Amino acid sequence: MTGFSNCSLPLANFTDAGAERSSIPALNNPDVATRLIAPHVGYVNRSDMVIGLEFNGQPLAIPLKLLWYHEVLNLQAESDPVDPSATGERLTITYSPLTGSVSVFNPEPSGTPDFVVSNYVLDNNLVMDDGTGTLYPQLTRSATCGPRDGSSLTRVPYELMVYGAWLQIFLDTWIATRATGHDFLYTLYPYGNYRDPDNASLFYPTSAPIDPRRKPKERVVGVPSGTGGIAFAISDLRETAARDQEGQNTSVWAASAMARGEPVVAFWNSSAQSARIYRARANGRPLTFEVVDGRRQDVETGSVWNFAGEAVDGPLEGERLEAHPEAYHAFWFAWAAFQPDTEVWTAPIPLTGSADFVPADDATLLPPDPDLTRRRPR
């Protein structure tokens, strides 16, 4: 690896992936359409995972299967016609298939151009390149090599859930289409059994052995803090909720913990097949959570909360929790590699057979779930 200087991470830590820069093509302002347009939207099933967010005032879904092949997607809204000097909103959505990690960035603070996929990885993680000779590993959240070394990327909260659940929340959503100008078979996962939870094989070397506390490719979501933080295993959240609400069509859970010295909570919803982490503070007070009769309640006031972090009943009705901007999803081996001192949330009841969730390939619309009903995103 040559041609780089001012590196806060030693060059030896990076691995040349054996491909040219941009051989995995990033997408810039991809074609989007309403959910009713076919065939360019028909490649997405309701059971497929999507990254959901609001961009330029519009709900938008980015299928993970699109990012299997592109890894980086840059969005730039048009300038305000009233004030052409005011640049429009900008986001970079990233997914690293080899580490299963999702992050959405607002690149404005660093003033970077659009990102592309570099020809390097760091502990198997996506390393982005901004065209200035600067490298940005996705999971370090900052430049680690080149003239912009040390400049930070601001994380933006996102949703990660099955498309059918996202549709239930946002019937007016737009979705990135398969009309990308590239001839990829977006319906086929290109890495075989790589993402199986028990699969310990990796494409490239790692700087440390895989942490044995969880299965290597198990999905986790967590909040980093230095080299530590808190991680929640998706399988534990799912099975704890299912065990607590046995026989119900849908189940929910709320797992309270501390991260960076602040209270956080992971909300799980079985219809969405995912979890979202919030700062557990409302109306100026910290909160802890429990599930009573299938409803999330804070212990302090008994208020009931939905998946969107809204209090829908009780003394705090109308209050909203802040989605934690630093939270992200990843495979366990990658989370532990970048957060080696992490804590792992422990389920309150014994669990058995915690295989990672793999969505079924069907197009069945999930039954209405009141826990998913909410207003437009913040």
Coordinates of C-alpha atoms in Angstrom, one line a residue:
M1 CA 0.0 0.0 0.0
T2 CA 1.7 3.2 -1.2
G3 CA 0.9 6.8 -1.9
F4 CA -0.7 7.6 1.5
S5 CA 0.6 9.8 4.3
N6 CA -0.6 11.3 7.6
C7 CA -2.1 8.0 8.7
S8 CA -3.4 7.8 12.2
L9 CA -3.9 4.1 11.6
P10 CA -0.8 2.2 10.5
L11 CA -0.8 1.3 6.8
A12 CA -0.1 -2.3 7.8
N13 CA -3.6 -2.5 9.3
F14 CA -5.3 -2.2 5.9
T15 CA -5.6 -5.0 3.5
D16 CA -5.6 -4.6 -0.3
A17 CA -8.8 -6.3 -1.4
G18 CA -7.2 -7.1 -4.8
A19 CA -9.6 -5.0 -6.8
E20 CA -9.3 -1.6 -8.4
R21 CA -10.8 1.5 -6.8
S22 CA -14.5 1.8 -7.7
S23 CA -14.6 -1.7 -9.1
I24 CA -17.5 -2.0 -6.7
P25 CA -19.5 1.0 -8.1
A26 CA -21.0 3.4 -5.7
L27 CA -24.4 4.9 -6.6
N28 CA -25.0 8.6 -6.9
N29 CA -28.6 9.8 -6.7
P30 CA -30.1 6.5 -7.9
D31 CA -33.4 6.3 -9.6
V32 CA -36.3 6.2 -7.1
A33 CA -40.0 5.4 -7.6
T34 CA -43.1 4.9 -5.6
R35 CA -43.8 1.5 -4.2
L36 CA -46.4 0.9 -7.0
I37 CA -44.1 1.2 -10.0
A38 CA -43.0 -2.0 -11.7
P39 CA -40.9 -3.7 -12.9
H40 CA -38.0 -1.7 -11.4
V41 CA -39.4 -2.0 -7.9
G42 CA -40.6 -5.5 -8.3
Y43 CA -37.2 -7.0 -7.3
V44 CA -38.0 -6.1 -3.6
N45 CA -40.1 -8.5 -1.5
R46 CA -42.0 -7.4 1.6
S47 CA -39.7 -9.7 3.6
D48 CA -36.5 -8.1 2.4
M49 CA -34.5 -5.9 4.7
V50 CA -34.4 -2.2 3.8
I51 CA -32.6 0.9 5.3
G52 CA -35.4 3.4 5.9
L53 CA -34.9 7.1 6.4
E54 CA -36.2 10.5 5.5
F55 CA -34.5 12.4 2.8
N56 CA -35.5 15.9 1.6
G57 CA -38.8 15.5 3.5
Q58 CA -39.7 12.2 1.8
P59 CA -39.6 8.7 3.3
L60 CA -37.1 6.6 1.4
A61 CA -36.3 2.8 1.5
I62 CA -32.9 1.5 0.3
P63 CA -33.0 -2.3 -0.1
L64 CA -30.0 -4.1 1.4
K65 CA -29.9 -6.3 -1.7
L66 CA -29.1 -3.2 -3.8
L67 CA -26.1 -2.4 -1.5
W68 CA -24.8 -6.0 -1.7
Y69 CA -23.5 -4.9 -5.0
H70 CA -22.8 -1.2 -4.5
E71 CA -22.0 -0.7 -0.7
V72 CA -22.1 3.1 -0.9
L73 CA -25.0 5.3 -2.0
N74 CA -24.7 9.1 -2.2
L75 CA -27.7 11.3 -2.1
Q76 CA -27.7 15.0 -2.9
A77 CA -30.9 17.1 -3.0
E78 CA -31.2 19.9 -5.5
S79 CA -30.4 23.4 -4.3
D80 CA -33.2 25.6 -3.0
P81 CA -34.7 27.5 -6.1
V82 CA -35.4 30.5 -3.9
D83 CA -31.8 30.5 -2.6
P84 CA -29.5 28.8 -5.1
S85 CA -26.5 29.4 -2.9
A86 CA -28.0 27.1 -0.2
T87 CA -27.0 23.5 -1.0
G88 CA -29.6 20.8 -0.6
E89 CA -29.6 18.0 1.9
R90 CA -26.8 15.4 1.5
L91 CA -26.5 11.8 2.9
T92 CA -24.3 8.8 2.3
I93 CA -25.8 5.4 3.0
T94 CA -23.4 2.6 3.5
Y95 CA -23.6 -1.2 3.9
S96 CA -20.5 -3.4 4.2
P97 CA -21.5 -7.0 3.2
L98 CA -18.4 -8.6 4.8
T99 CA -19.1 -7.1 8.2
G100 CA -22.9 -6.8 7.9
S101 CA -22.7 -3.2 9.1
V102 CA -25.0 -0.3 8.3
S103 CA -24.2 3.4 8.7
V104 CA -25.7 6.5 7.3
F105 CA -23.6 9.7 7.3
N106 CA -24.0 13.4 6.8
P107 CA -20.8 14.1 5.0
E108 CA -21.2 17.9 5.1
P109 CA -19.0 18.5 8.3
S110 CA -16.0 17.1 6.5
G111 CA -16.7 18.9 3.2
T112 CA -15.9 15.7 1.3
P113 CA -16.9 14.9 -2.3
D114 CA -19.0 11.9 -3.0
F115 CA -17.6 8.6 -1.5
V116 CA -16.6 5.6 -3.6
V117 CA -15.5 2.1 -2.5
S118 CA -11.7 2.0 -2.2
N119 CA -9.6 -1.1 -3.0
Y120 CA -8.9 -1.6 0.7
V121 CA -10.6 -3.2 3.7
L122 CA -9.9 -2.8 7.4
D123 CA -10.7 -6.0 9.4
N124 CA -13.0 -6.9 6.5
N125 CA -14.9 -3.6 6.8
L126 CA -15.7 -1.3 3.9
V127 CA -13.1 1.5 3.4
M128 CA -14.4 4.5 1.5
D129 CA -12.3 6.9 -0.6
D130 CA -13.3 10.5 -1.2
G131 CA -11.0 11.1 -4.2
T132 CA -8.5 13.3 -2.3
G133 CA -6.3 10.4 -1.3
T134 CA -8.1 10.0 2.0
L135 CA -9.5 6.7 3.4
Y136 CA -12.5 6.4 5.6
P137 CA -13.2 3.0 7.2
Q138 CA -17.0 2.8 7.7
L139 CA -16.8 1.6 11.3
T140 CA -14.2 4.2 12.5
R141 CA -16.6 7.0 11.5
S142 CA -13.6 9.2 10.5
A143 CA -10.7 9.6 8.1
T144 CA -7.7 7.5 9.1
C145 CA -5.3 8.1 6.3
G146 CA -4.6 10.9 3.9
P147 CA -4.8 14.7 3.8
R148 CA -8.1 14.7 5.7
D149 CA -6.9 12.3 8.4
G150 CA -8.8 12.8 11.6
S151 CA -11.9 14.5 10.1
S152 CA -15.1 13.0 11.4
L153 CA -18.2 11.8 9.7
T154 CA -21.5 12.6 11.5
R155 CA -23.8 9.5 11.8
V156 CA -27.5 9.9 11.0
P157 CA -30.2 7.7 12.6
Y158 CA -31.9 5.2 10.3
E159 CA -34.4 2.4 10.4
L160 CA -33.5 -1.2 9.5
M161 CA -36.5 -3.4 9.0
V162 CA -38.4 -5.7 6.6
Y163 CA -39.9 -3.8 3.7
G164 CA -43.5 -5.0 4.6
A165 CA -43.2 -3.2 8.0
W166 CA -41.8 -0.1 6.4
L167 CA -44.7 0.0 4.0
Q168 CA -47.1 -0.3 6.9
I169 CA -45.6 2.8 8.4
F170 CA -45.1 4.8 5.2
L171 CA -47.5 4.0 2.4
D172 CA -46.2 7.0 0.6
T173 CA -42.6 5.8 0.7
W174 CA -40.2 6.0 -2.3
I175 CA -37.8 3.2 -2.9
A176 CA -34.5 2.9 -4.8
T177 CA -35.1 1.0 -8.0
R178 CA -33.0 -1.6 -9.8
A179 CA -32.6 0.8 -12.8
T180 CA -29.0 1.6 -11.8
G181 CA -27.3 1.3 -15.2
H182 CA -25.5 -1.8 -14.0
D183 CA -26.3 -5.4 -15.0
F184 CA -26.3 -7.0 -11.5
L185 CA -28.7 -9.7 -10.5
Y186 CA -29.9 -7.9 -7.4
T187 CA -32.2 -10.7 -6.2
L188 CA -29.2 -13.1 -5.6
Y189 CA -27.1 -12.7 -2.5
P190 CA -23.5 -12.9 -3.9
Y191 CA -21.7 -14.4 -0.9
G192 CA -23.2 -17.8 -0.5
N193 CA -23.5 -19.0 3.1
Y194 CA -21.1 -16.2 4.3
R195 CA -23.8 -14.6 6.5
D196 CA -24.9 -17.8 8.3
P197 CA -24.5 -17.0 12.1
D198 CA -22.2 -19.9 12.8
N199 CA -19.9 -19.3 9.8
A200 CA -16.5 -18.2 11.1
S201 CA -14.9 -17.9 7.7
L202 CA -13.8 -14.4 6.6
F203 CA -12.5 -13.1 3.3
Y204 CA -9.5 -11.2 4.7
P205 CA -7.3 -11.2 7.8
T206 CA -8.4 -9.7 11.0
S207 CA -6.2 -7.9 13.6
A208 CA -7.5 -10.1 16.5
P209 CA -9.3 -13.5 16.9
I210 CA -13.1 -13.5 16.7
D211 CA -14.7 -12.8 20.1
P212 CA -16.3 -16.1 21.3
R213 CA -19.1 -14.5 23.3
R214 CA -21.5 -14.7 20.4
K215 CA -21.8 -16.5 17.1
P216 CA -19.5 -14.8 14.5
K217 CA -22.1 -13.6 12.0
E218 CA -24.9 -13.0 14.5
R219 CA -26.6 -9.7 14.0
V220 CA -26.2 -7.1 16.7
V221 CA -27.1 -3.5 17.2
G222 CA -25.3 -1.3 19.6
V223 CA -24.0 2.0 20.7
P224 CA -20.2 2.4 20.6
S225 CA -18.2 4.3 23.3
G226 CA -14.4 4.5 22.6
T227 CA -13.3 0.9 22.3
G228 CA -16.4 -0.3 24.3
G229 CA -20.1 0.4 24.3
I230 CA -23.2 -1.9 24.6
A231 CA -24.3 -4.5 22.0
F232 CA -27.8 -6.1 21.8
A233 CA -28.0 -9.5 20.0
I234 CA -31.0 -9.4 17.7
S235 CA -31.7 -13.1 18.4
D236 CA -31.9 -12.4 22.2
L237 CA -34.3 -9.6 21.7
R238 CA -36.5 -11.6 19.4
E239 CA -36.6 -14.7 21.5
T240 CA -37.1 -12.9 24.8
A241 CA -40.1 -11.1 23.3
A242 CA -41.5 -14.3 21.8
R243 CA -41.1 -16.2 25.0
D244 CA -42.8 -13.4 27.0
Q245 CA -45.7 -13.1 24.6
E246 CA -46.0 -16.7 23.5
G247 CA -48.8 -17.4 21.0
Q248 CA -49.2 -13.7 19.9
N249 CA -49.0 -12.8 16.2
T250 CA -46.5 -10.0 17.0
S251 CA -44.2 -9.4 20.0
V252 CA -42.3 -6.4 21.3
W253 CA -39.5 -5.9 23.8
A254 CA -37.6 -3.1 25.5
A255 CA -34.0 -3.7 26.8
S256 CA -32.6 -1.0 29.0
A257 CA -28.8 -0.4 29.4
M258 CA -26.1 2.2 29.9
A259 CA -23.9 3.5 27.1
R260 CA -21.4 6.4 27.4
G261 CA -22.7 7.0 30.9
E262 CA -26.2 7.6 29.6
P263 CA -29.4 5.5 29.7
V264 CA -30.3 3.8 26.4
V265 CA -33.0 1.4 25.4
A266 CA -33.4 -1.0 22.5
F267 CA -36.9 -1.4 21.2
W268 CA -37.7 -4.6 19.4
N269 CA -40.6 -5.3 17.1
S270 CA -41.2 -8.8 15.6
S271 CA -43.1 -7.4 12.6
A272 CA -40.2 -5.2 11.7
Q273 CA -37.7 -8.1 12.6
S274 CA -35.3 -5.5 13.9
A275 CA -34.5 -3.2 16.8
R276 CA -33.9 0.5 17.2
I277 CA -31.9 2.2 20.0
Y278 CA -33.0 5.4 21.7
R279 CA -31.6 7.7 24.3
A280 CA -33.8 6.7 27.3
R281 CA -34.6 10.2 28.5
A282 CA -37.9 12.2 28.2
N283 CA -39.1 15.4 29.7
G284 CA -35.8 15.9 31.3
R285 CA -35.7 12.6 33.2
P286 CA -33.9 9.2 32.6
L287 CA -36.2 6.2 32.0
T288 CA -36.0 2.5 32.3
F289 CA -38.4 0.1 30.5
E290 CA -40.3 -3.1 31.0
V291 CA -42.9 -5.0 29.0
V292 CA -46.3 -5.5 30.7
D293 CA -49.0 -7.5 28.9
G294 CA -47.2 -7.0 25.5
R295 CA -46.8 -3.3 25.9
R296 CA -43.6 -1.3 26.5
Q297 CA -43.9 0.9 29.6
D298 CA -41.4 3.1 31.4
V299 CA -41.0 2.0 35.0
E300 CA -41.0 5.6 36.2
T301 CA -44.4 6.8 35.0
G302 CA -46.1 3.7 33.4
S303 CA -46.4 5.5 30.1
V304 CA -46.8 3.2 27.0
W305 CA -44.3 3.6 24.1
N306 CA -44.4 2.4 20.5
F307 CA -41.6 1.3 18.2
A308 CA -41.1 4.9 16.9
G309 CA -40.2 6.0 20.4
E310 CA -43.5 7.8 21.0
A311 CA -45.4 7.7 24.3
V312 CA -48.9 6.8 23.2
D313 CA -50.6 6.6 26.6
G314 CA -49.9 7.7 30.2
P315 CA -48.5 10.8 31.8
L316 CA -45.8 11.2 29.1
E317 CA -48.2 10.8 26.2
G318 CA -46.9 12.9 23.3
E319 CA -43.3 12.8 24.3
R320 CA -40.7 11.3 21.9
L321 CA -37.4 9.6 22.6
E322 CA -34.4 10.6 20.5
A323 CA -33.1 7.9 18.2
H324 CA -29.5 7.4 19.1
P325 CA -27.4 8.8 16.2
E326 CA -24.4 6.6 17.0
A327 CA -26.2 3.3 17.0
Y328 CA -25.5 0.9 14.2
H329 CA -26.1 -2.8 13.1
A330 CA -23.3 -5.2 12.3
F331 CA -22.2 -8.9 12.5
W332 CA -21.0 -9.7 15.9
F333 CA -17.4 -10.4 14.9
A334 CA -17.1 -7.0 13.3
W335 CA -18.7 -5.2 16.2
A336 CA -16.3 -6.8 18.6
A337 CA -13.3 -6.1 16.4
F338 CA -14.0 -2.4 16.4
Q339 CA -15.4 -2.3 20.0
P340 CA -13.3 -4.9 21.7
D341 CA -14.2 -3.7 25.2
T342 CA -17.9 -3.9 24.5
E343 CA -20.5 -5.1 27.0
V344 CA -23.3 -7.4 25.7
W345 CA -26.8 -7.1 26.9
T346 CA -28.0 -10.1 28.8
A347 CA -31.5 -11.4 28.3
P348 CA -33.5 -11.7 31.5
I349 CA -34.5 -15.3 30.9
P350 CA -32.5 -18.3 29.7
L351 CA -32.5 -18.7 25.9
T352 CA -32.0 -21.8 23.7
G353 CA -31.5 -22.3 20.0
S354 CA -30.9 -18.6 19.2
A355 CA -30.3 -18.9 15.5
D356 CA -30.0 -15.6 13.6
F357 CA -33.1 -14.5 11.8
V358 CA -33.2 -14.9 8.0
P359 CA -36.3 -13.4 6.4
A360 CA -38.5 -15.8 4.4
D361 CA -38.7 -15.1 0.6
D362 CA -42.3 -14.3 0.3
A363 CA -44.5 -11.3 -0.4
T364 CA -47.1 -11.8 2.4
L365 CA -48.3 -8.5 3.8
L366 CA -47.8 -8.5 7.6
P367 CA -51.0 -8.0 9.6
P368 CA -51.5 -4.4 10.9
D369 CA -49.4 -3.8 13.9
P370 CA -50.4 -0.8 16.1
D371 CA -46.9 -0.7 17.5
L372 CA -45.6 0.3 14.1
T373 CA -48.2 3.1 13.5
R374 CA -46.6 6.5 13.7
R375 CA -46.3 10.0 12.2
R376 CA -43.9 11.0 9.5
P377 CA -40.2 10.7 10.6
R378 CA -38.5 13.5 12.4

